[in-house]
CSV table of N, CA and C in Angstrom, one decimal:
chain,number,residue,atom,x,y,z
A,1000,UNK,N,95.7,188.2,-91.7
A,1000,UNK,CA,94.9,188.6,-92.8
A,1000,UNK,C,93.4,188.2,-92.6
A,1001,UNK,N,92.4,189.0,-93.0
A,1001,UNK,CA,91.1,188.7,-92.9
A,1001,UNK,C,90.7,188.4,-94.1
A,1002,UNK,N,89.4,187.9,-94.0
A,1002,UNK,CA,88.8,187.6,-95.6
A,1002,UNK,C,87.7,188.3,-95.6
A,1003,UNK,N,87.2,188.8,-96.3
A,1003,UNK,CA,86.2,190.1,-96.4
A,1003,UNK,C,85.6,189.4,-97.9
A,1004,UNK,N,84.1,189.5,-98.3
A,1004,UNK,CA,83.4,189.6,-99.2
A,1004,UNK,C,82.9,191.0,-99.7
A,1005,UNK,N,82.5,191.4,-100.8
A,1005,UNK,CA,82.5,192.5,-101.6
A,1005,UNK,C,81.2,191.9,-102.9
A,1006,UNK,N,80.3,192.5,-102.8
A,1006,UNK,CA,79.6,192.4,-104.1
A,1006,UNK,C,79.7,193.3,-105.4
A,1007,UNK,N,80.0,193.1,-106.2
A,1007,UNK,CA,80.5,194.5,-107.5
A,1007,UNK,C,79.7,194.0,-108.4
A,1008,UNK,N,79.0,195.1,-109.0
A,1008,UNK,CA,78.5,194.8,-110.4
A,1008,UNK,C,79.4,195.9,-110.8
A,1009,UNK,N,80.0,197.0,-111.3
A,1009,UNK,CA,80.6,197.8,-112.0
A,1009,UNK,C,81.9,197.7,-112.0
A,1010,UNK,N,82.7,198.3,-112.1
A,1010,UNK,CA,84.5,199.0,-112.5
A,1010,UNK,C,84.9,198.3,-111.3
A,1011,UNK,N,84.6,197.3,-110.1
A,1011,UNK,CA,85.2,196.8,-109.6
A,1011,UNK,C,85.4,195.6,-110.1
A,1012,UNK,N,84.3,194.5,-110.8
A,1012,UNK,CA,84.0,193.4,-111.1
A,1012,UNK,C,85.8,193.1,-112.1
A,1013,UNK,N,86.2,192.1,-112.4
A,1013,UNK,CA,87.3,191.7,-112.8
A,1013,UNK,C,87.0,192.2,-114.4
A,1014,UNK,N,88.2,192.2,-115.2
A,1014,UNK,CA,88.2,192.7,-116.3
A,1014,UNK,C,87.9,194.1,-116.6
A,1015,UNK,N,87.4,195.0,-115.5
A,1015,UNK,CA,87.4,196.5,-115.6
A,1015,UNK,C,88.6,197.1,-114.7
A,1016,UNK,N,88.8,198.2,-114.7
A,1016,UNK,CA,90.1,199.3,-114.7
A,1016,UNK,C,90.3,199.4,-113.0
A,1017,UNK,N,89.0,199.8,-112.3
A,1017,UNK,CA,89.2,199.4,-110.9
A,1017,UNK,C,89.4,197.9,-109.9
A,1018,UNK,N,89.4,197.3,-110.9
A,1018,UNK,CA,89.7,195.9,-110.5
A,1018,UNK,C,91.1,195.7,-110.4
A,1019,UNK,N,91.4,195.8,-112.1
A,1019,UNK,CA,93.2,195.9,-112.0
A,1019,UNK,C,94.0,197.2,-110.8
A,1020,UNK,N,93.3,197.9,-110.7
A,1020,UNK,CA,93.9,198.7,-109.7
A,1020,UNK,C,93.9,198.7,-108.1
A,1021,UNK,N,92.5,198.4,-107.8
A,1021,UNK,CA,92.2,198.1,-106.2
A,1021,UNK,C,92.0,196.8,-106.3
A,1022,UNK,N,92.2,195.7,-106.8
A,1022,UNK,CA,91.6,194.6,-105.9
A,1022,UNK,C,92.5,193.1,-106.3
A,1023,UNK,N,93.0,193.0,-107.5
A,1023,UNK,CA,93.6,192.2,-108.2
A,1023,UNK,C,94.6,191.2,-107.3
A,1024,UNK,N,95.8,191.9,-106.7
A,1024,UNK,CA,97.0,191.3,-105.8
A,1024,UNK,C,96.1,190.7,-104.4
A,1025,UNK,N,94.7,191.0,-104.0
A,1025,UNK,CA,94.1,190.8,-103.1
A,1025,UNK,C,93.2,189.9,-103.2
A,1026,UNK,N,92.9,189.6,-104.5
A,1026,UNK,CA,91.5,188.4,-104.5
A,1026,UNK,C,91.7,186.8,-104.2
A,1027,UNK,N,91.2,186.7,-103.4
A,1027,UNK,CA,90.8,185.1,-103.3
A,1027,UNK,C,90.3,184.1,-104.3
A,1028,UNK,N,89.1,184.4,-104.3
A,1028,UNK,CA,88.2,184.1,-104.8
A,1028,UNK,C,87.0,184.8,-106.1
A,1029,UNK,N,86.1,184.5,-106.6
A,1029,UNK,CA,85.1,185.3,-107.6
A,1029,UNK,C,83.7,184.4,-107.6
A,1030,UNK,N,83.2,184.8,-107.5
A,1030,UNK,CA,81.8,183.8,-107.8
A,1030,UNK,C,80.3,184.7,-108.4
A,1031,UNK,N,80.1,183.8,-109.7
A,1031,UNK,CA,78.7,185.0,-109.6
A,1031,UNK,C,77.9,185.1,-109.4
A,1032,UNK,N,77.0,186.2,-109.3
A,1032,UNK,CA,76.1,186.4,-108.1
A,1032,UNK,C,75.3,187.4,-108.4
A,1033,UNK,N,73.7,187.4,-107.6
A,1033,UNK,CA,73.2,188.7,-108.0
A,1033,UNK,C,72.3,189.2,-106.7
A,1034,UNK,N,71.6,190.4,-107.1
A,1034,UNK,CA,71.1,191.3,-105.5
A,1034,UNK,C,69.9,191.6,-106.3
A,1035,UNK,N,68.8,192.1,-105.7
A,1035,UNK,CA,67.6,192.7,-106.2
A,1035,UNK,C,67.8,194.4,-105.8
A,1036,UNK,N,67.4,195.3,-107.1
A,1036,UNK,CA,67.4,196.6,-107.0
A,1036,UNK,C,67.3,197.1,-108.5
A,1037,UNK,N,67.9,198.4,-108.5
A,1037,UNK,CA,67.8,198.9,-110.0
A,1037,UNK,C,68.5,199.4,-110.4
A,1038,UNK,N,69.3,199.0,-111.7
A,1038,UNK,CA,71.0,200.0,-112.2
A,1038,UNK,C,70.7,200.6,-113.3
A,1039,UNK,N,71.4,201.4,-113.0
A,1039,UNK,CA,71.8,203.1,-113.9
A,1039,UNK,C,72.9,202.7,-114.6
A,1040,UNK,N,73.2,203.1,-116.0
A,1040,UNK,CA,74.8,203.4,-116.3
A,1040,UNK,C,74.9,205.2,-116.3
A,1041,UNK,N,75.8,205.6,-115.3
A,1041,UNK,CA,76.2,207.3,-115.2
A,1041,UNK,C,76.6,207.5,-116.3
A,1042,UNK,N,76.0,207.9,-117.5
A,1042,UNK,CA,76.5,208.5,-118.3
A,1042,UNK,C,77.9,209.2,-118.8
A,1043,UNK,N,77.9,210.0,-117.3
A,1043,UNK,CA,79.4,211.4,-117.3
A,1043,UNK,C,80.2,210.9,-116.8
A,1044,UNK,N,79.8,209.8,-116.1
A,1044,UNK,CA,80.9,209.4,-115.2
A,1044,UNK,C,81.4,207.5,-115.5
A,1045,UNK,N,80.5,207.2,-116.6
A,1045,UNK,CA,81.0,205.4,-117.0
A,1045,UNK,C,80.8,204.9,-116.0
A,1046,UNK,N,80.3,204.6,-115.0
A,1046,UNK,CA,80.2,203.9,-114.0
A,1046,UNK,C,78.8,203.8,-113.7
A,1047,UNK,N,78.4,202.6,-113.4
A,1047,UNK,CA,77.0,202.0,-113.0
A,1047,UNK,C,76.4,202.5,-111.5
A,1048,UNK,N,75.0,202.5,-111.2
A,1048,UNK,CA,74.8,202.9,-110.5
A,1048,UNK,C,73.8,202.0,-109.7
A,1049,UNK,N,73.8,201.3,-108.5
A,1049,UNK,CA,72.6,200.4,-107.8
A,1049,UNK,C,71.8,201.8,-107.0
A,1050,UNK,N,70.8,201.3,-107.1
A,1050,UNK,CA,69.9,201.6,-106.0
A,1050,UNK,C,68.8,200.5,-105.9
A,1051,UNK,N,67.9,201.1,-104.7
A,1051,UNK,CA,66.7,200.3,-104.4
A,1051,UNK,C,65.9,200.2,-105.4
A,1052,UNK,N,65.3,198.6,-105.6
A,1052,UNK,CA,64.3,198.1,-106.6
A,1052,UNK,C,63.9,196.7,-106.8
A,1053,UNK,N,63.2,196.3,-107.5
A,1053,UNK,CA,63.3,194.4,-107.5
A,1053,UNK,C,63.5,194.2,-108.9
A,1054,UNK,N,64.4,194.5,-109.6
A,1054,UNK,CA,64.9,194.1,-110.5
A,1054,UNK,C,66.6,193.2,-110.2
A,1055,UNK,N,66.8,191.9,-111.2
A,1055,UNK,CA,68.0,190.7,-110.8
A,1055,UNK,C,69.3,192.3,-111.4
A,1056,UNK,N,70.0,192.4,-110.8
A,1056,UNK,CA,71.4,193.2,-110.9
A,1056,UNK,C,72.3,192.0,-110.7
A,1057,UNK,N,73.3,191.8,-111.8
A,1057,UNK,CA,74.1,190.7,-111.7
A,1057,UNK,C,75.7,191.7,-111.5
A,1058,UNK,N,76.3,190.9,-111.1
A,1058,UNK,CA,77.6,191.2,-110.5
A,1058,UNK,C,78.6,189.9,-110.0
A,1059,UNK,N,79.3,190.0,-109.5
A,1059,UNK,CA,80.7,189.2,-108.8
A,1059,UNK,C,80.6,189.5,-107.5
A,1060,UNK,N,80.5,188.6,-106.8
A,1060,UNK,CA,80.8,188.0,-105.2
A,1060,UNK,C,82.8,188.1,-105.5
A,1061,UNK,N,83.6,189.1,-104.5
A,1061,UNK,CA,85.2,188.9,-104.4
A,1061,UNK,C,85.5,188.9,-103.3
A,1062,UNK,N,86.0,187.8,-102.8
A,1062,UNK,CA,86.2,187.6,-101.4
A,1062,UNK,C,88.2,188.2,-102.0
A,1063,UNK,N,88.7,189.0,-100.8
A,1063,UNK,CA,89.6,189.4,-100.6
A,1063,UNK,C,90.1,189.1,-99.6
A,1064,UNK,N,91.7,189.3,-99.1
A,1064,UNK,CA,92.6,188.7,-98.4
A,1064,UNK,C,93.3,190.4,-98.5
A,1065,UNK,N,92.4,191.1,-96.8
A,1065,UNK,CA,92.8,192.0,-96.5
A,1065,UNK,C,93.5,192.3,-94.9
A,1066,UNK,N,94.6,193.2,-94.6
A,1066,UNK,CA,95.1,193.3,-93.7
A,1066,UNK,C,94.4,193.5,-91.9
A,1067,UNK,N,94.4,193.5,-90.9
A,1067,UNK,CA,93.9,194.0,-89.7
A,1067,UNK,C,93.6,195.3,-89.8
A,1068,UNK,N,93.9,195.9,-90.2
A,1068,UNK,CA,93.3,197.5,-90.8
A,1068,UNK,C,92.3,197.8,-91.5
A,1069,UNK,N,91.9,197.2,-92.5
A,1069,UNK,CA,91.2,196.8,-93.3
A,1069,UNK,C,91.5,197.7,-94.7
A,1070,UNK,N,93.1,197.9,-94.5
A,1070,UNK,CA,93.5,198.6,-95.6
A,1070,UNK,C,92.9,198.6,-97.1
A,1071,UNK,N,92.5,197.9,-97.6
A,1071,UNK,CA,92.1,197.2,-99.0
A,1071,UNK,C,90.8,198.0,-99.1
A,1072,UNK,N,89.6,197.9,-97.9
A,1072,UNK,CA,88.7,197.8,-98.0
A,1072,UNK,C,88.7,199.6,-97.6
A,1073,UNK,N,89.0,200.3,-96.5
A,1073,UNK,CA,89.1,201.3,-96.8
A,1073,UNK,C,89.2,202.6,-98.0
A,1074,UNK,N,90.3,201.9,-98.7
A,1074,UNK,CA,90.6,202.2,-100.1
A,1074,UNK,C,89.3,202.7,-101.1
A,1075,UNK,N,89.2,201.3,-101.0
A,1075,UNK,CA,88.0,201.2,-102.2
A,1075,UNK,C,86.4,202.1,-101.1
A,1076,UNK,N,86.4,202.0,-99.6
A,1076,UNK,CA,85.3,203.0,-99.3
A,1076,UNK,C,85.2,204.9,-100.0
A,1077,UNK,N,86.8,205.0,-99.6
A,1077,UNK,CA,87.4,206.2,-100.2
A,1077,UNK,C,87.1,206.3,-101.9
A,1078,UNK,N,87.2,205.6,-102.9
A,1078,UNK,CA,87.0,205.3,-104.1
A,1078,UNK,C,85.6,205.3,-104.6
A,1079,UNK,N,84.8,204.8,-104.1
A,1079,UNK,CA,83.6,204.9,-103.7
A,1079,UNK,C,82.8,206.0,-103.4
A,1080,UNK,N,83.1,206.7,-102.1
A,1080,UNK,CA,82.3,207.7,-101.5
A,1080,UNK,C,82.4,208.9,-102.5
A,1081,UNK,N,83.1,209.6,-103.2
A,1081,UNK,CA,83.0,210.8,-103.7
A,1081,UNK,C,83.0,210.7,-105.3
A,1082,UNK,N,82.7,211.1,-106.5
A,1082,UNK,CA,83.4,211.2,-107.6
A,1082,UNK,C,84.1,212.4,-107.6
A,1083,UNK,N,85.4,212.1,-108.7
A,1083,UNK,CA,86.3,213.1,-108.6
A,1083,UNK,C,85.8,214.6,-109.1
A,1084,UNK,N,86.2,215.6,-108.2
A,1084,UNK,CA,85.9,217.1,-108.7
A,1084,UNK,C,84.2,217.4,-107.9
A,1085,UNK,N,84.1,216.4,-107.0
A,1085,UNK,CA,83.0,216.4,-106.2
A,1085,UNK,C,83.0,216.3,-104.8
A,1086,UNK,N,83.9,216.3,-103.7
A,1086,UNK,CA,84.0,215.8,-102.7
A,1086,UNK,C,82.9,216.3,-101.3
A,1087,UNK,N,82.4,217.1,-101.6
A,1087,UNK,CA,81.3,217.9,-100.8
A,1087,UNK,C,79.9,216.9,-101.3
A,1088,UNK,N,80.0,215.8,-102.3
A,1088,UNK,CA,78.7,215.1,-102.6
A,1088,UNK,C,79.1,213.6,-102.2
A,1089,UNK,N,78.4,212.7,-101.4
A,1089,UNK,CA,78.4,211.5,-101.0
A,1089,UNK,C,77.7,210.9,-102.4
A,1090,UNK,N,78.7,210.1,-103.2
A,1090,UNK,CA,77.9,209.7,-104.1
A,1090,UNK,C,77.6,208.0,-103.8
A,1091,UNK,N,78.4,206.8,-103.4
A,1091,UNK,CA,78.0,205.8,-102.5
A,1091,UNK,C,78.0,205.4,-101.6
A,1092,UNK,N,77.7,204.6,-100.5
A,1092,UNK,CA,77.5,203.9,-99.2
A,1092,UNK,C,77.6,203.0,-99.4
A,1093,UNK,N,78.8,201.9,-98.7
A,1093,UNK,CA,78.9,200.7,-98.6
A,1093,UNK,C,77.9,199.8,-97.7
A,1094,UNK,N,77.3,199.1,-97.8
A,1094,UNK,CA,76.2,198.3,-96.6
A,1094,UNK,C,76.0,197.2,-97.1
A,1095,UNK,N,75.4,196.2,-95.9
A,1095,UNK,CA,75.2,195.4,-96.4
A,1095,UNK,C,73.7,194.9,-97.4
A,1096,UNK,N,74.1,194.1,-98.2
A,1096,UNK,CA,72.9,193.5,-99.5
A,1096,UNK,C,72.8,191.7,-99.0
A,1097,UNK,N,71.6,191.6,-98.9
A,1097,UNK,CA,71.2,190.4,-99.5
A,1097,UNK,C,71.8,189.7,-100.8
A,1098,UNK,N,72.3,189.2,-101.0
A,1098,UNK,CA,73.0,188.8,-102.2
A,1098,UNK,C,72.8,187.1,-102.3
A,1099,UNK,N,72.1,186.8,-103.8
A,1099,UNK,CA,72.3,185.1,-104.1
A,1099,UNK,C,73.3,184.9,-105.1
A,1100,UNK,N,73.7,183.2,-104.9
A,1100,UNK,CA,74.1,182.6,-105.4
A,1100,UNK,C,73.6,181.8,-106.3
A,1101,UNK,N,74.3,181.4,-107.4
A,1101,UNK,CA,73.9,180.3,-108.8
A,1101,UNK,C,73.2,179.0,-107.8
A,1102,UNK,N,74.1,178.6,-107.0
A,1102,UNK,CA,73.5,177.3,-106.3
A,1102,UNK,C,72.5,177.3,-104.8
A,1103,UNK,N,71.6,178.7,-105.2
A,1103,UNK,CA,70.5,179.0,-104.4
A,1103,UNK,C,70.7,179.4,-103.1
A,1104,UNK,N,71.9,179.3,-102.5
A,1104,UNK,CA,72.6,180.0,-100.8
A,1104,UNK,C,72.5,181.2,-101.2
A,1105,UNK,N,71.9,182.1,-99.8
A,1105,UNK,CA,72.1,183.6,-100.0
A,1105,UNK,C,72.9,183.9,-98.9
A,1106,UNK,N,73.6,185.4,-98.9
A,1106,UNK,CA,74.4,185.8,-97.7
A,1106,UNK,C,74.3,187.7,-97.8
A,1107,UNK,N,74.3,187.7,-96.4
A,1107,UNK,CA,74.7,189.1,-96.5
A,1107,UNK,C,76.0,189.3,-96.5
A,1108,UNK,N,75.9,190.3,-97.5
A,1108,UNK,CA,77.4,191.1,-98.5
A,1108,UNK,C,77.7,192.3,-98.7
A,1109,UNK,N,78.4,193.3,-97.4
A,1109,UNK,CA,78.7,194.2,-98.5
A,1109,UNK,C,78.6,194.5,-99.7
A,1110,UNK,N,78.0,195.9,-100.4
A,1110,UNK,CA,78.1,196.3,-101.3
A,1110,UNK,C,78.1,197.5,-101.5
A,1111,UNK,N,77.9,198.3,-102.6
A,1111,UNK,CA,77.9,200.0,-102.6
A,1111,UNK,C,76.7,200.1,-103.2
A,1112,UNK,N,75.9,201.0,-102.7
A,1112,UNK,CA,75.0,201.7,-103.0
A,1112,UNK,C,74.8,203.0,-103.5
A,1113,UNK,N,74.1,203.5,-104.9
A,1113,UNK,CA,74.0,205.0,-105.1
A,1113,UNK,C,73.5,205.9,-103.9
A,1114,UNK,N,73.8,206.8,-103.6
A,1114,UNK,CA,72.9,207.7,-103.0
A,1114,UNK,C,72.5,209.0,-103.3
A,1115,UNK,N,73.5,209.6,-104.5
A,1115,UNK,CA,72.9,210.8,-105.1
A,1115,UNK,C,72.0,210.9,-105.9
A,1116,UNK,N,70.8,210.5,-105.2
A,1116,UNK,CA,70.0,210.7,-106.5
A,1116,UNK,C,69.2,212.0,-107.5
A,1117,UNK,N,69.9,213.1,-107.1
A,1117,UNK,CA,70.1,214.1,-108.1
A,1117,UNK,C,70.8,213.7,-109.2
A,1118,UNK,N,71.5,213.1,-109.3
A,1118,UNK,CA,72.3,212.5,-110.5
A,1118,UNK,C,71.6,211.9,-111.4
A,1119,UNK,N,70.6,211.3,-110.3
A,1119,UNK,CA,70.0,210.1,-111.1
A,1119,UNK,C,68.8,211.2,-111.9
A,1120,UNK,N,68.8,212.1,-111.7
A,1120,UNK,CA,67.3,213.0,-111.7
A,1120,UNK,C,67.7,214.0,-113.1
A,1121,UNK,N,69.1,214.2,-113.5
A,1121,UNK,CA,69.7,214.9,-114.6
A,1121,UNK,C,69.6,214.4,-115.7
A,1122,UNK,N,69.1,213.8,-116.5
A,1122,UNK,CA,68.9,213.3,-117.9
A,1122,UNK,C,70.3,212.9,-117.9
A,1123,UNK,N,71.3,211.9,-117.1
A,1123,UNK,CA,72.2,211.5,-116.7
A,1123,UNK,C,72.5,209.6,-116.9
A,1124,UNK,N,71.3,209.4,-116.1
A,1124,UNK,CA,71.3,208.1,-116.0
A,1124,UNK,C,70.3,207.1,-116.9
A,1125,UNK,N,71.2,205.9,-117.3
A,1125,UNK,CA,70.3,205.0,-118.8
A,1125,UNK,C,69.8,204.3,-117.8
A,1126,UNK,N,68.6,203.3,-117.7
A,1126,UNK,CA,68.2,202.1,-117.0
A,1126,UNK,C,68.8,201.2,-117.7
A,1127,UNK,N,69.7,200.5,-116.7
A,1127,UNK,CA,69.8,199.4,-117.6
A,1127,UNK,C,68.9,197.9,-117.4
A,1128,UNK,N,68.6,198.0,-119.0
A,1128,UNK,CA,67.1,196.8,-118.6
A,1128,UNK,C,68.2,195.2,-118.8
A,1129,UNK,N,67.7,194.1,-117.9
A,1129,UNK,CA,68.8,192.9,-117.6
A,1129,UNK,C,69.4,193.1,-116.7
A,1130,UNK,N,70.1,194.5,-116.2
A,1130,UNK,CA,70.8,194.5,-114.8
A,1130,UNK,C,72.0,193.7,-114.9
A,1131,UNK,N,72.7,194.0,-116.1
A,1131,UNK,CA,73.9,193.7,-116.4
A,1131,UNK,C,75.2,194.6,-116.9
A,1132,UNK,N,75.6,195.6,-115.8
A,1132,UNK,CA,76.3,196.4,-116.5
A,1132,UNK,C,77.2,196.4,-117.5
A,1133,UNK,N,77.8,194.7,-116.9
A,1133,UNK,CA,79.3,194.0,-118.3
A,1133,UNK,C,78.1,194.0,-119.1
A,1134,UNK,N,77.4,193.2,-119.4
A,1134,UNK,CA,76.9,193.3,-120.9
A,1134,UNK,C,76.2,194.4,-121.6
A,1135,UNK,N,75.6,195.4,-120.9
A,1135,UNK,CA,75.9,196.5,-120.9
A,1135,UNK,C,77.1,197.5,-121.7
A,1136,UNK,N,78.2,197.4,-121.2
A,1136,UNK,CA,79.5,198.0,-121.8
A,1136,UNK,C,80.0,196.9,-122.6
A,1137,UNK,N,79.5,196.0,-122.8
A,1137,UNK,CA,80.3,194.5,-124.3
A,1137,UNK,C,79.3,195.3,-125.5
A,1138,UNK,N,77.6,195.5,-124.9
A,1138,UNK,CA,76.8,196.1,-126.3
A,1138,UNK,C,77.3,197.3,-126.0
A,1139,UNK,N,77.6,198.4,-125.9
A,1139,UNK,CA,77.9,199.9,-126.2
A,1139,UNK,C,79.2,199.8,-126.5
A,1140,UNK,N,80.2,199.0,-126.2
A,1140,UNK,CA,81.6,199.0,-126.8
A,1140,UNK,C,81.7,198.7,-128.4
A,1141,UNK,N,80.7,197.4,-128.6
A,1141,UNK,CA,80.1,197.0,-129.8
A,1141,UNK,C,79.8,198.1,-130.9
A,1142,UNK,N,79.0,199.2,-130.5
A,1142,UNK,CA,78.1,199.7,-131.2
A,1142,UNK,C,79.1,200.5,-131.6
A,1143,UNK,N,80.3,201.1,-130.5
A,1143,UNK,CA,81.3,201.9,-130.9
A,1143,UNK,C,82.2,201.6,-131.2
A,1144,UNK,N,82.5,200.3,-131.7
A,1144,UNK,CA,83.6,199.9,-132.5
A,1144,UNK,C,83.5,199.7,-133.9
């Protein structure tokens, strides 16, 4: 087994739907953590969006316990790269991020990156100001409850 790190601020981060599905039987570890850039919430699609910028984007550092194949992590690149009913559009890229920690150590981290930014260009995407997508979806679940 290898151990692999993973930065998530979205639907991967624990307590959302892609977590219980790709990552849950595999985690190690969690720690939180943030990267400098700028997030989107996708509108059509509920899912957050990074790209480049210097704004704090908070998220979860998930160190995983994945096989010599890197089955785990493959998965979630496949989950990643397309949205569904789109497969002809690369919508992220996994690479690595500068990523800090609460107790001031930084490390390079995989993470995913938007790259469609047509998407971003459709009266599609909110800014999210704070760069917190969970609190983000805690206030819009709020407003809709």
């Amino acid at each position: 087994m290898k151990e692999i790190k993973l930065f998530t601020y979205g639907t991967l981060m624990k307590d959302f739907q892609n977590y219980d599905i790709y990552l849950k039987k595999y985690v190690k570890s969690i720690e939180e953590a943030y990267v400098y850039g700028t997030l989107y919430h996708l509108k059509d699609k509920e899912c957050p969006a990074l790209v480049e910028g210097f704004d704090k984007v908070y998220g979860e550092v998930i160190t995983l316990l994945d096989d010599d194949n890197f089955t785990v992590l493959k998965q979630i690149d496949e989950l990643e790269k397309h949205f569904n009913g789109s497969p002809d559009r690369i919508a992220f890229v996994r690479k690595g991020l500068e990523v800090y920690f609460k107790d001031g150590k930084k490390e390079l981290i995989y993470g995913y990156i938007f790259v469609d930014r047509e998407i971003l260009s459709e009266d599609n995407a909110v800014y999210i100001e704070g760069g917190s997508w969970k609190r983000y979806m805690e206030r819009k679940n709020k407003i809709l409850a």
